[in-house]
Amino acid sequence: DLINAIRHPEAPITVRRVLNPTILPADLEGKEIVLDILAEDADGQRLGIEMQLQRFMHWPQRHIYGVARSLAGQLGTGQDYRLLKPSIGISLLVHDLFKDHPDKALWHFTLRDEERPQVQLGPALQVHIIELNKAEKLPLLPEPLQAWIACLLHNLDEAVMSEITYPPVKTALKQLDTLHADEDLRLAAERRAQALVDAEDMVDYARHEGERIGEEKGKQIGTADTLTLLITHRFGELPQWALNRLDQASEAELKRWALRILDAQRIE
């Protein structure tokens, strides 16, 4: 129902299966979960849904990369391109991505011609973005979308939630109550929340250290320090070969590795 509320007025879809039904404890304890839900509808379309609580400098590139990878991952060697189904990214942002457009919060991007945007190069890649804080202030939103936005932003506020009458959201809130009653899940969520705060604090510390040492050299050292802290936080103490690589890396290499840590499963 959330997916259909976001994609309205497009034809509703039915989710056939969730492709990542289990979130590992290590993911909860890490600084972020890269993709919250990867689902497939009855027609084989892939839908990647994430709620982004933090602002990342290269978030648009990371998100587009993820949607494109979902598309490319559908085919094995030698398989026909006609088997490809659209990959649709859905992102729910707590921060404002397009600050110069305060009157718009619901975005739908596809591959279109620059001069004639009505001409689309097929539906293979699609990105839906909702800037939640801006969207909440927009008038005349459909009731389902209004209810979901309120739920996503204020689900811990009983007064706000008591005013919601939309049945699918009320069902979701009952499920949240069940999850909150689970002690293990609650503690895991608290660990994740603390990990998010710790990661932001480490980035802030490295940034200030870089500024203190000097603008140009400090920028590179600050990037290396940030990356060192994030890799250590995710994989544990760094071996000497990794420290050597970081010490000798160029600014371009450090930036490339900083993006890769979002998806890396091993330090190598």
PDB file of C-alpha atoms in Angstrom:
ATOM      1  CA  ASP A   1       0.000   0.000   0.000  1.00  0.00           C
ATOM      2  CA  LEU A   2       2.893   2.368   0.733  1.00  0.00           C
ATOM      3  CA  ILE A   3       4.419   1.633  -2.683  1.00  0.00           C
ATOM      4  CA  ASN A   4       1.129   2.255  -4.450  1.00  0.00           C
ATOM      5  CA  ALA A   5       0.542   5.488  -2.500  1.00  0.00           C
ATOM      6  CA  ILE A   6       3.956   6.750  -3.642  1.00  0.00           C
ATOM      7  CA  ARG A   7       3.480   5.678  -7.285  1.00  0.00           C
ATOM      8  CA  HIS A   8      -0.082   7.061  -7.573  1.00  0.00           C
ATOM      9  CA  PRO A   9      -1.679   7.663 -10.075  1.00  0.00           C
ATOM     10  CA  GLU A  10       0.164   4.797 -11.791  1.00  0.00           C
ATOM     11  CA  ALA A  11      -1.551   1.419 -11.857  1.00  0.00           C
ATOM     12  CA  PRO A  12      -1.288  -0.342  -8.468  1.00  0.00           C
ATOM     13  CA  ILE A  13       1.085  -3.259  -8.102  1.00  0.00           C
ATOM     14  CA  THR A  14       1.014  -6.351  -5.927  1.00  0.00           C
ATOM     15  CA  VAL A  15       4.203  -7.364  -4.117  1.00  0.00           C
ATOM     16  CA  ARG A  16       4.844 -11.038  -4.827  1.00  0.00           C
ATOM     17  CA  ARG A  17       7.868 -11.508  -2.608  1.00  0.00           C
ATOM     18  CA  VAL A  18      10.485  -9.669  -0.581  1.00  0.00           C
ATOM     19  CA  LEU A  19      13.963 -10.604  -1.828  1.00  0.00           C
ATOM     20  CA  ASN A  20      15.799  -9.602   1.364  1.00  0.00           C
ATOM     21  CA  PRO A  21      13.411 -10.730   4.122  1.00  0.00           C
ATOM     22  CA  THR A  22      16.109 -11.003   6.791  1.00  0.00           C
ATOM     23  CA  ILE A  23      18.232  -8.132   8.092  1.00  0.00           C
ATOM     24  CA  LEU A  24      21.302  -9.542   9.791  1.00  0.00           C
ATOM     25  CA  PRO A  25      22.313  -8.419  13.302  1.00  0.00           C
ATOM     26  CA  ALA A  26      25.568  -7.108  11.831  1.00  0.00           C
ATOM     27  CA  ASP A  27      23.539  -4.798   9.575  1.00  0.00           C
ATOM     28  CA  LEU A  28      21.589  -3.427  12.529  1.00  0.00           C
ATOM     29  CA  GLU A  29      24.780  -2.721  14.428  1.00  0.00           C
ATOM     30  CA  GLY A  30      26.459  -1.062  11.446  1.00  0.00           C
ATOM     31  CA  LYS A  31      26.238   2.615  10.617  1.00  0.00           C
ATOM     32  CA  GLU A  32      23.474   2.055   8.087  1.00  0.00           C
ATOM     33  CA  ILE A  33      21.413  -0.482   6.201  1.00  0.00           C
ATOM     34  CA  VAL A  34      22.115   0.205   2.522  1.00  0.00           C
ATOM     35  CA  LEU A  35      18.763  -1.029   1.222  1.00  0.00           C
ATOM     36  CA  ASP A  36      15.832  -1.539   3.572  1.00  0.00           C
ATOM     37  CA  ILE A  37      13.555  -3.585   1.305  1.00  0.00           C
ATOM     38  CA  LEU A  38      14.064  -5.206  -2.095  1.00  0.00           C
ATOM     39  CA  ALA A  39      10.743  -6.488  -3.427  1.00  0.00           C
ATOM     40  CA  GLU A  40       9.402  -8.009  -6.618  1.00  0.00           C
ATOM     41  CA  ASP A  41       5.889  -7.477  -7.912  1.00  0.00           C
ATOM     42  CA  ALA A  42       3.603  -9.876  -9.745  1.00  0.00           C
ATOM     43  CA  ASP A  43       5.011  -8.718 -13.111  1.00  0.00           C
ATOM     44  CA  GLY A  44       8.641  -9.239 -12.073  1.00  0.00           C
ATOM     45  CA  GLN A  45       9.459  -5.557 -11.544  1.00  0.00           C
ATOM     46  CA  ARG A  46      12.120  -4.935  -8.887  1.00  0.00           C
ATOM     47  CA  LEU A  47      11.360  -2.297  -6.248  1.00  0.00           C
ATOM     48  CA  GLY A  48      14.077  -1.076  -3.912  1.00  0.00           C
ATOM     49  CA  ILE A  49      12.726   0.913  -0.962  1.00  0.00           C
ATOM     50  CA  GLU A  50      14.849   2.804   1.536  1.00  0.00           C
ATOM     51  CA  MET A  51      14.270   5.398   4.221  1.00  0.00           C
ATOM     52  CA  GLN A  52      17.291   7.673   4.499  1.00  0.00           C
ATOM     53  CA  LEU A  53      17.834   9.228   7.924  1.00  0.00           C
ATOM     54  CA  GLN A  54      21.162  10.907   7.129  1.00  0.00           C
ATOM     55  CA  ARG A  55      22.426  13.264   4.470  1.00  0.00           C
ATOM     56  CA  PHE A  56      25.234  11.871   2.285  1.00  0.00           C
ATOM     57  CA  MET A  57      27.212  14.075  -0.082  1.00  0.00           C
ATOM     58  CA  HIS A  58      27.028  11.536  -2.920  1.00  0.00           C
ATOM     59  CA  TRP A  59      23.628  10.055  -2.104  1.00  0.00           C
ATOM     60  CA  PRO A  60      22.108  10.596  -5.606  1.00  0.00           C
ATOM     61  CA  GLN A  61      25.013   8.750  -7.254  1.00  0.00           C
ATOM     62  CA  ARG A  62      24.807   5.929  -4.732  1.00  0.00           C
ATOM     63  CA  HIS A  63      21.074   5.546  -5.206  1.00  0.00           C
ATOM     64  CA  ILE A  64      21.204   5.575  -9.014  1.00  0.00           C
ATOM     65  CA  TYR A  65      24.034   3.037  -8.872  1.00  0.00           C
ATOM     66  CA  GLY A  66      21.918   0.767  -6.680  1.00  0.00           C
ATOM     67  CA  VAL A  67      18.902   0.924  -8.997  1.00  0.00           C
ATOM     68  CA  ALA A  68      21.097   0.273 -12.051  1.00  0.00           C
ATOM     69  CA  ARG A  69      22.769  -2.662 -10.317  1.00  0.00           C
ATOM     70  CA  SER A  70      19.351  -4.121  -9.506  1.00  0.00           C
ATOM     71  CA  LEU A  71      18.488  -3.911 -13.197  1.00  0.00           C
ATOM     72  CA  ALA A  72      21.756  -5.442 -14.377  1.00  0.00           C
ATOM     73  CA  GLY A  73      21.564  -8.209 -11.773  1.00  0.00           C
ATOM     74  CA  GLN A  74      18.453  -9.682 -13.358  1.00  0.00           C
ATOM     75  CA  LEU A  75      20.298 -11.265 -16.281  1.00  0.00           C
ATOM     76  CA  GLY A  76      22.873 -14.025 -16.319  1.00  0.00           C
ATOM     77  CA  THR A  77      25.463 -14.580 -19.054  1.00  0.00           C
ATOM     78  CA  GLY A  78      23.822 -15.097 -22.437  1.00  0.00           C
ATOM     79  CA  GLN A  79      20.296 -14.270 -21.303  1.00  0.00           C
ATOM     80  CA  ASP A  80      18.020 -12.203 -23.531  1.00  0.00           C
ATOM     81  CA  TYR A  81      17.588  -8.498 -22.781  1.00  0.00           C
ATOM     82  CA  ARG A  82      13.875  -8.949 -23.415  1.00  0.00           C
ATOM     83  CA  LEU A  83      13.727 -10.682 -20.028  1.00  0.00           C
ATOM     84  CA  LEU A  84      14.627  -7.444 -18.230  1.00  0.00           C
ATOM     85  CA  LYS A  85      11.942  -6.022 -15.997  1.00  0.00           C
ATOM     86  CA  PRO A  86      11.937  -2.402 -14.765  1.00  0.00           C
ATOM     87  CA  SER A  87      13.936  -1.581 -11.647  1.00  0.00           C
ATOM     88  CA  ILE A  88      12.263   1.069  -9.508  1.00  0.00           C
ATOM     89  CA  GLY A  89      14.010   2.896  -6.690  1.00  0.00           C
ATOM     90  CA  ILE A  90      11.865   4.443  -3.953  1.00  0.00           C
ATOM     91  CA  SER A  91      13.579   6.709  -1.443  1.00  0.00           C
ATOM     92  CA  LEU A  92      12.000   8.356   1.571  1.00  0.00           C
ATOM     93  CA  LEU A  93      14.266  11.199   2.674  1.00  0.00           C
ATOM     94  CA  VAL A  94      14.139  12.928   6.035  1.00  0.00           C
ATOM     95  CA  HIS A  95      16.385  15.708   4.678  1.00  0.00           C
ATOM     96  CA  ASP A  96      15.570  18.098   1.807  1.00  0.00           C
ATOM     97  CA  LEU A  97      17.426  17.089  -1.347  1.00  0.00           C
ATOM     98  CA  PHE A  98      16.183  19.869  -3.624  1.00  0.00           C
ATOM     99  CA  LYS A  99      16.191  22.942  -1.395  1.00  0.00           C
ATOM    100  CA  ASP A 100      15.640  25.321  -4.324  1.00  0.00           C
ATOM    101  CA  HIS A 101      12.193  23.794  -4.896  1.00  0.00           C
ATOM    102  CA  PRO A 102      10.280  24.250  -1.609  1.00  0.00           C
ATOM    103  CA  ASP A 103       6.910  23.760  -3.342  1.00  0.00           C
ATOM    104  CA  LYS A 104       7.702  20.253  -4.613  1.00  0.00           C
ATOM    105  CA  ALA A 105       8.532  17.145  -2.580  1.00  0.00           C
ATOM    106  CA  LEU A 106       7.375  14.232  -4.751  1.00  0.00           C
ATOM    107  CA  TRP A 107       9.777  13.392  -7.577  1.00  0.00           C
ATOM    108  CA  HIS A 108       9.674  10.747 -10.304  1.00  0.00           C
ATOM    109  CA  PHE A 109      12.720  10.392 -12.541  1.00  0.00           C
ATOM    110  CA  THR A 110      12.990   8.278 -15.703  1.00  0.00           C
ATOM    111  CA  LEU A 111      15.201   8.276 -18.787  1.00  0.00           C
ATOM    112  CA  ARG A 112      13.790  11.078 -20.936  1.00  0.00           C
ATOM    113  CA  ASP A 113      14.986  13.338 -23.733  1.00  0.00           C
ATOM    114  CA  GLU A 114      16.250  16.716 -22.528  1.00  0.00           C
ATOM    115  CA  GLU A 115      14.500  18.777 -25.209  1.00  0.00           C
ATOM    116  CA  ARG A 116      11.360  16.626 -25.418  1.00  0.00           C
ATOM    117  CA  PRO A 117      10.808  15.188 -21.953  1.00  0.00           C
ATOM    118  CA  GLN A 118       7.551  13.588 -23.077  1.00  0.00           C
ATOM    119  CA  VAL A 119       9.722  11.106 -25.036  1.00  0.00           C
ATOM    120  CA  GLN A 120      10.908   8.375 -22.674  1.00  0.00           C
ATOM    121  CA  LEU A 121      13.592   5.769 -23.351  1.00  0.00           C
ATOM    122  CA  GLY A 122      11.524   2.964 -21.877  1.00  0.00           C
ATOM    123  CA  PRO A 123      10.610   2.379 -18.205  1.00  0.00           C
ATOM    124  CA  ALA A 124      13.642   0.233 -17.334  1.00  0.00           C
ATOM    125  CA  LEU A 125      15.105   2.662 -14.765  1.00  0.00           C
ATOM    126  CA  GLN A 126      12.854   4.694 -12.482  1.00  0.00           C
ATOM    127  CA  VAL A 127      13.475   6.646  -9.297  1.00  0.00           C
ATOM    128  CA  HIS A 128      10.788   7.932  -6.923  1.00  0.00           C
ATOM    129  CA  ILE A 129      11.921  10.341  -4.203  1.00  0.00           C
ATOM    130  CA  ILE A 130       9.822  11.825  -1.409  1.00  0.00           C
ATOM    131  CA  GLU A 131      11.275  14.600   0.732  1.00  0.00           C
ATOM    132  CA  LEU A 132       9.162  13.777   3.771  1.00  0.00           C
ATOM    133  CA  ASN A 133       9.418  17.025   5.717  1.00  0.00           C
ATOM    134  CA  LYS A 134       8.488  19.103   2.667  1.00  0.00           C
ATOM    135  CA  ALA A 135       5.773  16.657   1.622  1.00  0.00           C
ATOM    136  CA  GLU A 136       4.092  16.896   5.023  1.00  0.00           C
ATOM    137  CA  LYS A 137       3.493  20.608   4.422  1.00  0.00           C
ATOM    138  CA  LEU A 138       2.066  20.247   0.908  1.00  0.00           C
ATOM    139  CA  PRO A 139      -1.707  20.692   0.502  1.00  0.00           C
ATOM    140  CA  LEU A 140      -4.062  18.339  -1.337  1.00  0.00           C
ATOM    141  CA  LEU A 141      -2.016  15.149  -1.064  1.00  0.00           C
ATOM    142  CA  PRO A 142      -4.049  11.930  -1.427  1.00  0.00           C
ATOM    143  CA  GLU A 143      -5.175  10.558   1.941  1.00  0.00           C
ATOM    144  CA  PRO A 144      -3.112   7.321   1.700  1.00  0.00           C
ATOM    145  CA  LEU A 145       0.096   9.272   1.084  1.00  0.00           C
ATOM    146  CA  GLN A 146      -0.693  11.781   3.838  1.00  0.00           C
ATOM    147  CA  ALA A 147      -1.242   8.944   6.307  1.00  0.00           C
ATOM    148  CA  TRP A 148       1.971   7.133   5.375  1.00  0.00           C
ATOM    149  CA  ILE A 149       4.054  10.322   5.587  1.00  0.00           C
ATOM    150  CA  ALA A 150       2.664  11.024   9.053  1.00  0.00           C
ATOM    151  CA  CYS A 151       3.381   7.438  10.102  1.00  0.00           C
ATOM    152  CA  LEU A 152       6.958   7.532   8.824  1.00  0.00           C
ATOM    153  CA  LEU A 153       7.751  10.844  10.502  1.00  0.00           C
ATOM    154  CA  HIS A 154       5.747  10.614  13.731  1.00  0.00           C
ATOM    155  CA  ASN A 155       5.079   6.954  14.531  1.00  0.00           C
ATOM    156  CA  LEU A 156       6.306   7.462  18.107  1.00  0.00           C
ATOM    157  CA  ASP A 157       3.909  10.360  18.695  1.00  0.00           C
ATOM    158  CA  GLU A 158       0.712   8.796  20.055  1.00  0.00           C
ATOM    159  CA  ALA A 159      -1.306  11.995  19.632  1.00  0.00           C
ATOM    160  CA  VAL A 160      -0.511  12.227  15.917  1.00  0.00           C
ATOM    161  CA  MET A 161      -1.018   8.509  15.336  1.00  0.00           C
ATOM    162  CA  SER A 162      -4.399   8.510  17.088  1.00  0.00           C
ATOM    163  CA  GLU A 163      -5.729  10.889  14.419  1.00  0.00           C
ATOM    164  CA  ILE A 164      -4.908   8.509  11.557  1.00  0.00           C
ATOM    165  CA  THR A 165      -7.924   6.565  10.316  1.00  0.00           C
ATOM    166  CA  TYR A 166      -6.460   5.067   7.124  1.00  0.00           C
ATOM    167  CA  PRO A 167      -6.709   1.253   7.645  1.00  0.00           C
ATOM    168  CA  PRO A 168      -3.370   0.081   6.082  1.00  0.00           C
ATOM    169  CA  VAL A 169      -1.412   2.538   8.239  1.00  0.00           C
ATOM    170  CA  LYS A 170      -3.338   1.508  11.354  1.00  0.00           C
ATOM    171  CA  THR A 171      -2.405  -2.112  10.545  1.00  0.00           C
ATOM    172  CA  ALA A 172       1.251  -1.092  10.198  1.00  0.00           C
ATOM    173  CA  LEU A 173       1.152   0.711  13.545  1.00  0.00           C
ATOM    174  CA  LYS A 174      -0.212  -2.425  15.241  1.00  0.00           C
ATOM    175  CA  GLN A 175       2.703  -4.371  13.768  1.00  0.00           C
ATOM    176  CA  LEU A 176       5.121  -1.734  15.086  1.00  0.00           C
ATOM    177  CA  ASP A 177       3.632  -2.149  18.559  1.00  0.00           C
ATOM    178  CA  THR A 178       4.339  -5.880  18.326  1.00  0.00           C
ATOM    179  CA  LEU A 179       7.936  -5.221  17.265  1.00  0.00           C
ATOM    180  CA  HIS A 180       8.473  -2.675  20.051  1.00  0.00           C
ATOM    181  CA  ALA A 181       7.374  -5.310  22.554  1.00  0.00           C
ATOM    182  CA  ASP A 182      10.179  -7.624  21.401  1.00  0.00           C
ATOM    183  CA  GLU A 183      13.114  -6.919  23.737  1.00  0.00           C
ATOM    184  CA  ASP A 184      15.794  -8.274  21.373  1.00  0.00           C
ATOM    185  CA  LEU A 185      14.540  -6.213  18.435  1.00  0.00           C
ATOM    186  CA  ARG A 186      14.273  -3.108  20.598  1.00  0.00           C
ATOM    187  CA  LEU A 187      17.857  -3.469  21.793  1.00  0.00           C
ATOM    188  CA  ALA A 188      19.058  -4.109  18.237  1.00  0.00           C
ATOM    189  CA  ALA A 189      17.293  -0.947  17.068  1.00  0.00           C
ATOM    190  CA  GLU A 190      18.891   1.019  19.900  1.00  0.00           C
ATOM    191  CA  ARG A 191      22.327  -0.309  18.889  1.00  0.00           C
ATOM    192  CA  ARG A 192      21.711   0.801  15.338  1.00  0.00           C
ATOM    193  CA  ALA A 193      20.594   4.259  16.476  1.00  0.00           C
ATOM    194  CA  GLN A 194      23.748   4.585  18.592  1.00  0.00           C
ATOM    195  CA  ALA A 195      25.891   3.386  15.667  1.00  0.00           C
ATOM    196  CA  LEU A 196      24.411   6.146  13.498  1.00  0.00           C
ATOM    197  CA  VAL A 197      25.291   8.751  16.122  1.00  0.00           C
ATOM    198  CA  ASP A 198      28.803   7.317  16.572  1.00  0.00           C
ATOM    199  CA  ALA A 199      29.464   7.320  12.837  1.00  0.00           C
ATOM    200  CA  GLU A 200      28.373  10.942  12.517  1.00  0.00           C
ATOM    201  CA  ASP A 201      30.554  11.890  15.489  1.00  0.00           C
ATOM    202  CA  MET A 202      33.591  10.182  13.936  1.00  0.00           C
ATOM    203  CA  VAL A 203      33.048  11.980  10.627  1.00  0.00           C
ATOM    204  CA  ASP A 204      32.713  15.297  12.466  1.00  0.00           C
ATOM    205  CA  TYR A 205      35.912  14.676  14.439  1.00  0.00           C
ATOM    206  CA  ALA A 206      37.896  13.815  11.312  1.00  0.00           C
ATOM    207  CA  ARG A 207      36.534  16.865   9.511  1.00  0.00           C
ATOM    208  CA  HIS A 208      37.619  19.205  12.288  1.00  0.00           C
ATOM    209  CA  GLU A 209      41.039  17.583  12.491  1.00  0.00           C
ATOM    210  CA  GLY A 210      41.471  18.130   8.770  1.00  0.00           C
ATOM    211  CA  GLU A 211      40.556  21.797   9.103  1.00  0.00           C
ATOM    212  CA  ARG A 212      43.015  22.233  11.961  1.00  0.00           C
ATOM    213  CA  ILE A 213      45.984  20.805  10.035  1.00  0.00           C
ATOM    214  CA  GLY A 214      45.465  22.885   6.928  1.00  0.00           C
ATOM    215  CA  GLU A 215      42.980  23.279   4.107  1.00  0.00           C
ATOM    216  CA  GLU A 216      44.494  21.238   1.258  1.00  0.00           C
ATOM    217  CA  LYS A 217      46.634  18.748   3.143  1.00  0.00           C
ATOM    218  CA  GLY A 218      44.057  18.649   5.879  1.00  0.00           C
ATOM    219  CA  LYS A 219      41.330  17.727   3.404  1.00  0.00           C
ATOM    220  CA  GLN A 220      43.249  14.636   2.302  1.00  0.00           C
ATOM    221  CA  ILE A 221      44.227  13.683   5.840  1.00  0.00           C
ATOM    222  CA  GLY A 222      40.678  14.317   7.021  1.00  0.00           C
ATOM    223  CA  THR A 223      39.327  12.044   4.282  1.00  0.00           C
ATOM    224  CA  ALA A 224      41.839   9.329   5.189  1.00  0.00           C
ATOM    225  CA  ASP A 225      41.008   9.644   8.900  1.00  0.00           C
ATOM    226  CA  THR A 226      37.292   9.481   8.180  1.00  0.00           C
ATOM    227  CA  LEU A 227      37.704   6.416   6.001  1.00  0.00           C
ATOM    228  CA  THR A 228      39.966   4.763   8.596  1.00  0.00           C
ATOM    229  CA  LEU A 229      37.392   5.335  11.321  1.00  0.00           C
ATOM    230  CA  LEU A 230      34.517   4.036   9.192  1.00  0.00           C
ATOM    231  CA  ILE A 231      36.407   0.914   8.048  1.00  0.00           C
ATOM    232  CA  THR A 232      37.481   0.208  11.623  1.00  0.00           C
ATOM    233  CA  HIS A 233      33.901   0.685  12.840  1.00  0.00           C
ATOM    234  CA  ARG A 234      32.608  -1.781  10.261  1.00  0.00           C
ATOM    235  CA  PHE A 235      35.354  -4.421  10.029  1.00  0.00           C
ATOM    236  CA  GLY A 236      37.410  -4.032  13.193  1.00  0.00           C
ATOM    237  CA  GLU A 237      41.090  -3.153  13.605  1.00  0.00           C
ATOM    238  CA  LEU A 238      42.864  -2.535  10.297  1.00  0.00           C
ATOM    239  CA  PRO A 239      45.782  -4.761   9.267  1.00  0.00           C
ATOM    240  CA  GLN A 240      49.073  -3.060   8.483  1.00  0.00           C
ATOM    241  CA  TRP A 241      48.726  -3.481   4.714  1.00  0.00           C
ATOM    242  CA  ALA A 242      45.436  -1.556   4.821  1.00  0.00           C
ATOM    243  CA  LEU A 243      46.971   1.258   6.893  1.00  0.00           C
ATOM    244  CA  ASN A 244      49.814   1.481   4.383  1.00  0.00           C
ATOM    245  CA  ARG A 245      47.375   1.703   1.465  1.00  0.00           C
ATOM    246  CA  LEU A 246      45.450   4.486   3.183  1.00  0.00           C
ATOM    247  CA  ASP A 247      48.635   6.378   4.015  1.00  0.00           C
ATOM    248  CA  GLN A 248      49.827   6.287   0.395  1.00  0.00           C
ATOM    249  CA  ALA A 249      46.445   6.842  -1.301  1.00  0.00           C
ATOM    250  CA  SER A 250      45.555   9.819  -3.455  1.00  0.00           C
ATOM    251  CA  GLU A 251      42.507  11.974  -2.787  1.00  0.00           C
ATOM    252  CA  ALA A 252      40.699  10.315  -5.723  1.00  0.00           C
ATOM    253  CA  GLU A 253      41.391   6.822  -4.348  1.00  0.00           C
ATOM    254  CA  LEU A 254      40.169   7.796  -0.887  1.00  0.00           C
ATOM    255  CA  LYS A 255      36.908   9.164  -2.302  1.00  0.00           C
ATOM    256  CA  ARG A 256      36.399   6.014  -4.390  1.00  0.00           C
ATOM    257  CA  TRP A 257      36.963   3.768  -1.354  1.00  0.00           C
ATOM    258  CA  ALA A 258      34.640   5.929   0.744  1.00  0.00           C
ATOM    259  CA  LEU A 259      31.819   5.169  -1.709  1.00  0.00           C
ATOM    260  CA  ARG A 260      32.677   1.459  -1.846  1.00  0.00           C
ATOM    261  CA  ILE A 261      32.374   1.044   1.917  1.00  0.00           C
ATOM    262  CA  LEU A 262      28.621   1.541   1.541  1.00  0.00           C
ATOM    263  CA  ASP A 263      28.323  -1.873  -0.125  1.00  0.00           C
ATOM    264  CA  ALA A 264      31.548  -3.700   0.810  1.00  0.00           C
ATOM    265  CA  GLN A 265      31.169  -6.971   2.655  1.00  0.00           C
ATOM    266  CA  ARG A 266      34.918  -7.499   3.333  1.00  0.00           C
ATOM    267  CA  ILE A 267      37.788  -5.117   3.984  1.00  0.00           C
ATOM    268  CA  GLU A 268      39.694  -6.487   1.003  1.00  0.00           C
TER     269      GLU A 268
END
